[in-house]
Coordinates of C-alpha atoms in Angstrom, one line a residue:
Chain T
X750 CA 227.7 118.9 81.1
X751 CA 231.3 119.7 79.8
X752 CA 232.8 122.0 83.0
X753 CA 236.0 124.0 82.7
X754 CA 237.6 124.9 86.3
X755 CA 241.0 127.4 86.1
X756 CA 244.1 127.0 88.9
X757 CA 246.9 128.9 89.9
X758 CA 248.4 131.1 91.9
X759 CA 246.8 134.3 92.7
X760 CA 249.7 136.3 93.0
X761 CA 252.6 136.6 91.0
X762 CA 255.8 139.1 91.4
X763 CA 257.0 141.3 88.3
X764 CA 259.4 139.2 85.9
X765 CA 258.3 136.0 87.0
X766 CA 255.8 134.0 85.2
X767 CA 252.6 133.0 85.9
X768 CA 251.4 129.5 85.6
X769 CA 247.7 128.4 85.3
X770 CA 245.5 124.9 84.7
X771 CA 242.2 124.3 83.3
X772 CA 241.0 121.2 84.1
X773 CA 238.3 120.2 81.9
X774 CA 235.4 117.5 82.7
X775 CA 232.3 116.1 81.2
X776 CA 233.9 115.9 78.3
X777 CA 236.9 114.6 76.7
X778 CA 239.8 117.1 75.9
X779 CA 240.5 115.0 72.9
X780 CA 237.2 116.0 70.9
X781 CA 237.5 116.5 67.4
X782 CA 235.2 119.6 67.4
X783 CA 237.5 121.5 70.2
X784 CA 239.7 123.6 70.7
X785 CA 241.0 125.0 73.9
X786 CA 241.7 128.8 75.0
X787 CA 242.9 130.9 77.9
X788 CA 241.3 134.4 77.7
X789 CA 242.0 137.6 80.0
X790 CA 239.6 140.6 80.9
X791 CA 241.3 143.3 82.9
X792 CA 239.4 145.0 86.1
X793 CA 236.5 146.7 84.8
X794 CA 238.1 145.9 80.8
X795 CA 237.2 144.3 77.9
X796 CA 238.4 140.8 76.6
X797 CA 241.4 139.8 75.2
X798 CA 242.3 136.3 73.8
X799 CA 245.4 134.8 74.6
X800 CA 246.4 131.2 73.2
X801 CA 244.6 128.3 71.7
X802 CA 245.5 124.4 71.6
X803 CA 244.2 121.2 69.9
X804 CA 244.7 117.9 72.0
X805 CA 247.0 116.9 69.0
X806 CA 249.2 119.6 70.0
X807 CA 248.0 122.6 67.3
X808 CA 247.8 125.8 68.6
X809 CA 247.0 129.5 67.4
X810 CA 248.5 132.5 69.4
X811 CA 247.8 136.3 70.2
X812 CA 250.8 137.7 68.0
X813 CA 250.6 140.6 71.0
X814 CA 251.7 138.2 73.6
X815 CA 253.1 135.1 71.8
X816 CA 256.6 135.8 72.8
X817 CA 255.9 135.3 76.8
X818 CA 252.8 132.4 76.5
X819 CA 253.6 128.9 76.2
X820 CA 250.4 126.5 76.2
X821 CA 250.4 122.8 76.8
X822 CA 247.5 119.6 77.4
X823 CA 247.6 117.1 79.2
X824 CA 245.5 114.6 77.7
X825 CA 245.6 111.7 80.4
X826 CA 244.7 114.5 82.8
X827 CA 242.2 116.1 80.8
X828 CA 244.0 119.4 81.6
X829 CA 245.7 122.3 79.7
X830 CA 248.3 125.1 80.9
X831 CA 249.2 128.6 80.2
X832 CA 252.3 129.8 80.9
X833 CA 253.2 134.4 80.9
X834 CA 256.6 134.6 80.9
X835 CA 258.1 138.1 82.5
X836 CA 255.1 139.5 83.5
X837 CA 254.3 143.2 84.6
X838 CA 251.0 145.3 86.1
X839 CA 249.6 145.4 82.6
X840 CA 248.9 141.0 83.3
X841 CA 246.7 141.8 86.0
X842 CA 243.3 140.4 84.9
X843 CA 241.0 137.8 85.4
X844 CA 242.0 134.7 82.9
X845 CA 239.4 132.4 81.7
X846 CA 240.0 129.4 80.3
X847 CA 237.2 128.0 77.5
X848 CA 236.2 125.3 75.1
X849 CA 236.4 127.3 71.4
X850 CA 233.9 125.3 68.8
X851 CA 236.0 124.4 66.2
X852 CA 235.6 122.5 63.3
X853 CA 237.8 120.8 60.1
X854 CA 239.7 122.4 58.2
X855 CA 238.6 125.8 59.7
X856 CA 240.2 128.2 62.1
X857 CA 238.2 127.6 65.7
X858 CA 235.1 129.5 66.0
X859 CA 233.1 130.8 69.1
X860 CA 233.6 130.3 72.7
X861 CA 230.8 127.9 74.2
X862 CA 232.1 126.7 77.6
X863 CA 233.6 129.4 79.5
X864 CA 235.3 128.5 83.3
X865 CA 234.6 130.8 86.2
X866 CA 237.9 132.9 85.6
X867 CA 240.5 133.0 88.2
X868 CA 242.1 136.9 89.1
X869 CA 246.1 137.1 89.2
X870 CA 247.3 140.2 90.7
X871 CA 251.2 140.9 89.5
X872 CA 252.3 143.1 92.4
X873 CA 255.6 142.5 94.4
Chain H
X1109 CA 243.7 142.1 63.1
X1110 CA 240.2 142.9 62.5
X1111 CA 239.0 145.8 65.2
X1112 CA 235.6 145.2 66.8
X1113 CA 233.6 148.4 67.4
X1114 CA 230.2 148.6 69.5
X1115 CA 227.8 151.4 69.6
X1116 CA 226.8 152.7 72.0
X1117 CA 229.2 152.2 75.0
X1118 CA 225.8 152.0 77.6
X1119 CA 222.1 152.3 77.3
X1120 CA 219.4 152.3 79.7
X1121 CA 215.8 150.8 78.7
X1122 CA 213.1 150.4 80.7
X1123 CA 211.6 146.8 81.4
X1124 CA 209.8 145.7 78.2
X1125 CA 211.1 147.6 75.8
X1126 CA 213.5 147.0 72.9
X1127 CA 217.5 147.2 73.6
X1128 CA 219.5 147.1 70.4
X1129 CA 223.3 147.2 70.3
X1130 CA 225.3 147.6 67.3
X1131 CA 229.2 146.0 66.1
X1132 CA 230.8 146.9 63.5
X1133 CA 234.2 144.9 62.2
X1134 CA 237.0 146.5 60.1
X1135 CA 236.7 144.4 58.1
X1136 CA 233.9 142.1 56.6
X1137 CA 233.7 138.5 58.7
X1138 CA 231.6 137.0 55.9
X1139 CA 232.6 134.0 54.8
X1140 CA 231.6 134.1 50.9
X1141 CA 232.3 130.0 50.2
X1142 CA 229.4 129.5 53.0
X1143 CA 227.9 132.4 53.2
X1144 CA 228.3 133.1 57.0
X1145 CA 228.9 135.5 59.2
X1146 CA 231.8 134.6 62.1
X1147 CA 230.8 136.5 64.6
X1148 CA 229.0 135.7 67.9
X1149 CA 227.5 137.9 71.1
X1150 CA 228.1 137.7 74.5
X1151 CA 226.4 138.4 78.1
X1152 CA 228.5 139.1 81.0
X1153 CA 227.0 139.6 84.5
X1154 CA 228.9 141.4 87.1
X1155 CA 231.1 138.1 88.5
X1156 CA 230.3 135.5 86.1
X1157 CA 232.3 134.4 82.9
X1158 CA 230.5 135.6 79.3
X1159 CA 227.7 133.7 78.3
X1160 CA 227.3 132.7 74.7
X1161 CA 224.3 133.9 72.8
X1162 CA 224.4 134.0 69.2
X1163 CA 226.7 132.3 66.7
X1164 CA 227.3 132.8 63.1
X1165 CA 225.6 136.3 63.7
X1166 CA 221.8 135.2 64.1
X1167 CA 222.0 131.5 65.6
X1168 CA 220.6 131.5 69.2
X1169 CA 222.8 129.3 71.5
X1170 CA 220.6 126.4 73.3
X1171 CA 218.8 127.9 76.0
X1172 CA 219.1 131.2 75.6
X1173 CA 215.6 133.3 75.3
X1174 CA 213.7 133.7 72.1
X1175 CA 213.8 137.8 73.1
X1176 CA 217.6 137.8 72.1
X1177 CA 218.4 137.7 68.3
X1178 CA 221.3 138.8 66.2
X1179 CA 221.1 140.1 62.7
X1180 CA 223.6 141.4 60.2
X1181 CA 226.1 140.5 57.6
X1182 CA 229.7 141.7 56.4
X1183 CA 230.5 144.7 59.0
X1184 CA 227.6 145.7 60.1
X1185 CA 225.6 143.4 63.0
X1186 CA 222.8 143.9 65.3
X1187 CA 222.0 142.2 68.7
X1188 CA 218.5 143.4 69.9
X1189 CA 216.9 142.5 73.3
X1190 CA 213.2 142.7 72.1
X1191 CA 211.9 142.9 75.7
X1192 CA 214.2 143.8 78.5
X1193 CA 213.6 141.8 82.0
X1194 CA 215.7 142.6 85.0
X1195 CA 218.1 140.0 84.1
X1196 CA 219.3 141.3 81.1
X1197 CA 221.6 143.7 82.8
X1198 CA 225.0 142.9 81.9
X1199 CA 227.7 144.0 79.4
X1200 CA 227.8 142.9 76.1
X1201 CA 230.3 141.8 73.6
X1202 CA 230.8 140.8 70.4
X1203 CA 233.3 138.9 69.1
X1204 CA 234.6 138.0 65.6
X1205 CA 235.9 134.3 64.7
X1206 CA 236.8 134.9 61.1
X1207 CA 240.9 135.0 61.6
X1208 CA 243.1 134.7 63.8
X1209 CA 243.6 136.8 66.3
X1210 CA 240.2 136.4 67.2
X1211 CA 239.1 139.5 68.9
X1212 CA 236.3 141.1 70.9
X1213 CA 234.4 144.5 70.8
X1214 CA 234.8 146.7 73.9
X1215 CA 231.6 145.9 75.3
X1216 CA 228.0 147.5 75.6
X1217 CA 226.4 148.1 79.2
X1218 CA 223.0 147.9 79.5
X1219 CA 220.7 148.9 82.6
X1220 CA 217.5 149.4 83.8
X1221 CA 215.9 153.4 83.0

């Protein structure tokens, strides 16, 4: 059963930027049929996705945020990483990190393995 | 971007009865060289991550009740709870896939009357 567990700080002052992992297991992060995403939802908001990667190194990004969000995988780690650059209040939220269904030659579809979402307060 | 709209923002039902929520996308998500719909349904329980549900509009995810089913096509979907049990409450949301950025509606909350 493919698992998705997010790490990071829970804290993180104005202007700096906030670092998070997913590390994935029960399933290799180099599938063909995968993609990888970070997703945010606010206190008591709606959803908002953030960044997507392909083991190969593709990604797609929220034009909103792409400025501030560098993503990354591991593969030999089975992992992936989100960097916010210059964050403020408004980055408060609970990220989730999640497999997205994707495949050939399509854009990535659905969200199908979802971690438990870790909250990261921006607060000095 | 295409803008994700649900209707209505809560309901109450009471247990065994029908709850039907309604999306509608800016712009159509139907995908005329395969004829299907990118757009999938969420659950989201107080705490928990979302659940999927439903995929390309009316596929039911692998384990999830026979009393959940999406319908729909273009800009106009359905997701209807045909009998509501007490652990159906939770927020709803749908969700298109058909470009990039993907985007999500603002959720439907649904309770016990």
């Amino acid at each position: 059963q493919l698992q998705l567990q997010e790490s990071g700080p829970g804290l993180v002052k104005p202007s700096e930027t906030l670092s998070l992992t997913c590390t994935v297991s029960g399933a290799s992060i180099s599938s063909s049929n995968s993609y990888w995403g970070w997703i945010r939802q606010p206190p008591g908001k709606g959803l908002e996705w953030i960044v997507n990667i392909y083991y190969s190194g593709s990604t797609y990004y929220n034009p909103s945020l792409k400025s501030r969000v560098t993503i990354s995988v591991d593969t030999s780690k089975n992992q992936f990483s989100l960097k916010l650059s210059s964050v403020t209040a408004a980055d408060t939220a609970v990220y989730y990190c999640a497999r997205h269904r994707y495949q050939l030659p399509e854009v990535p579809y659905y969200f199908d393995y979802w971690g438990q979402g870790t909250l990261v307060t921006v607060s000095s | 971007d295409i803008v994700m709209t649900q209707s209505p923002d809560s309901l109450a039902v009471s247990l065994g009865e029908r709850a039907t929520i309604n999306c509608k996308s800016s712009q159509s998500v139907l995908y005329s060289s395969n004829n299907k719909n990118y757009l999938a349904w969420y659950q989201q329980k107080p705490g928990q991550p979302p659940k999927l549900l439903i995929y390309w509009a009316s596929t039911r995810e692998s384990g999830v009740p026979d009393r959940f089913s999406g319908s729909g096509s273009g800009t106009d979907f359905t997701l209807t709870i045909s009998s509501l049990q007490a652990e159906d409450v939770a927020i709803y949301y749908c969700q298109q896939y058909y470009s990039t950025p993907f985007t999500f509606g603002p959720g439907t909350k649904v309770d016990i009357k």
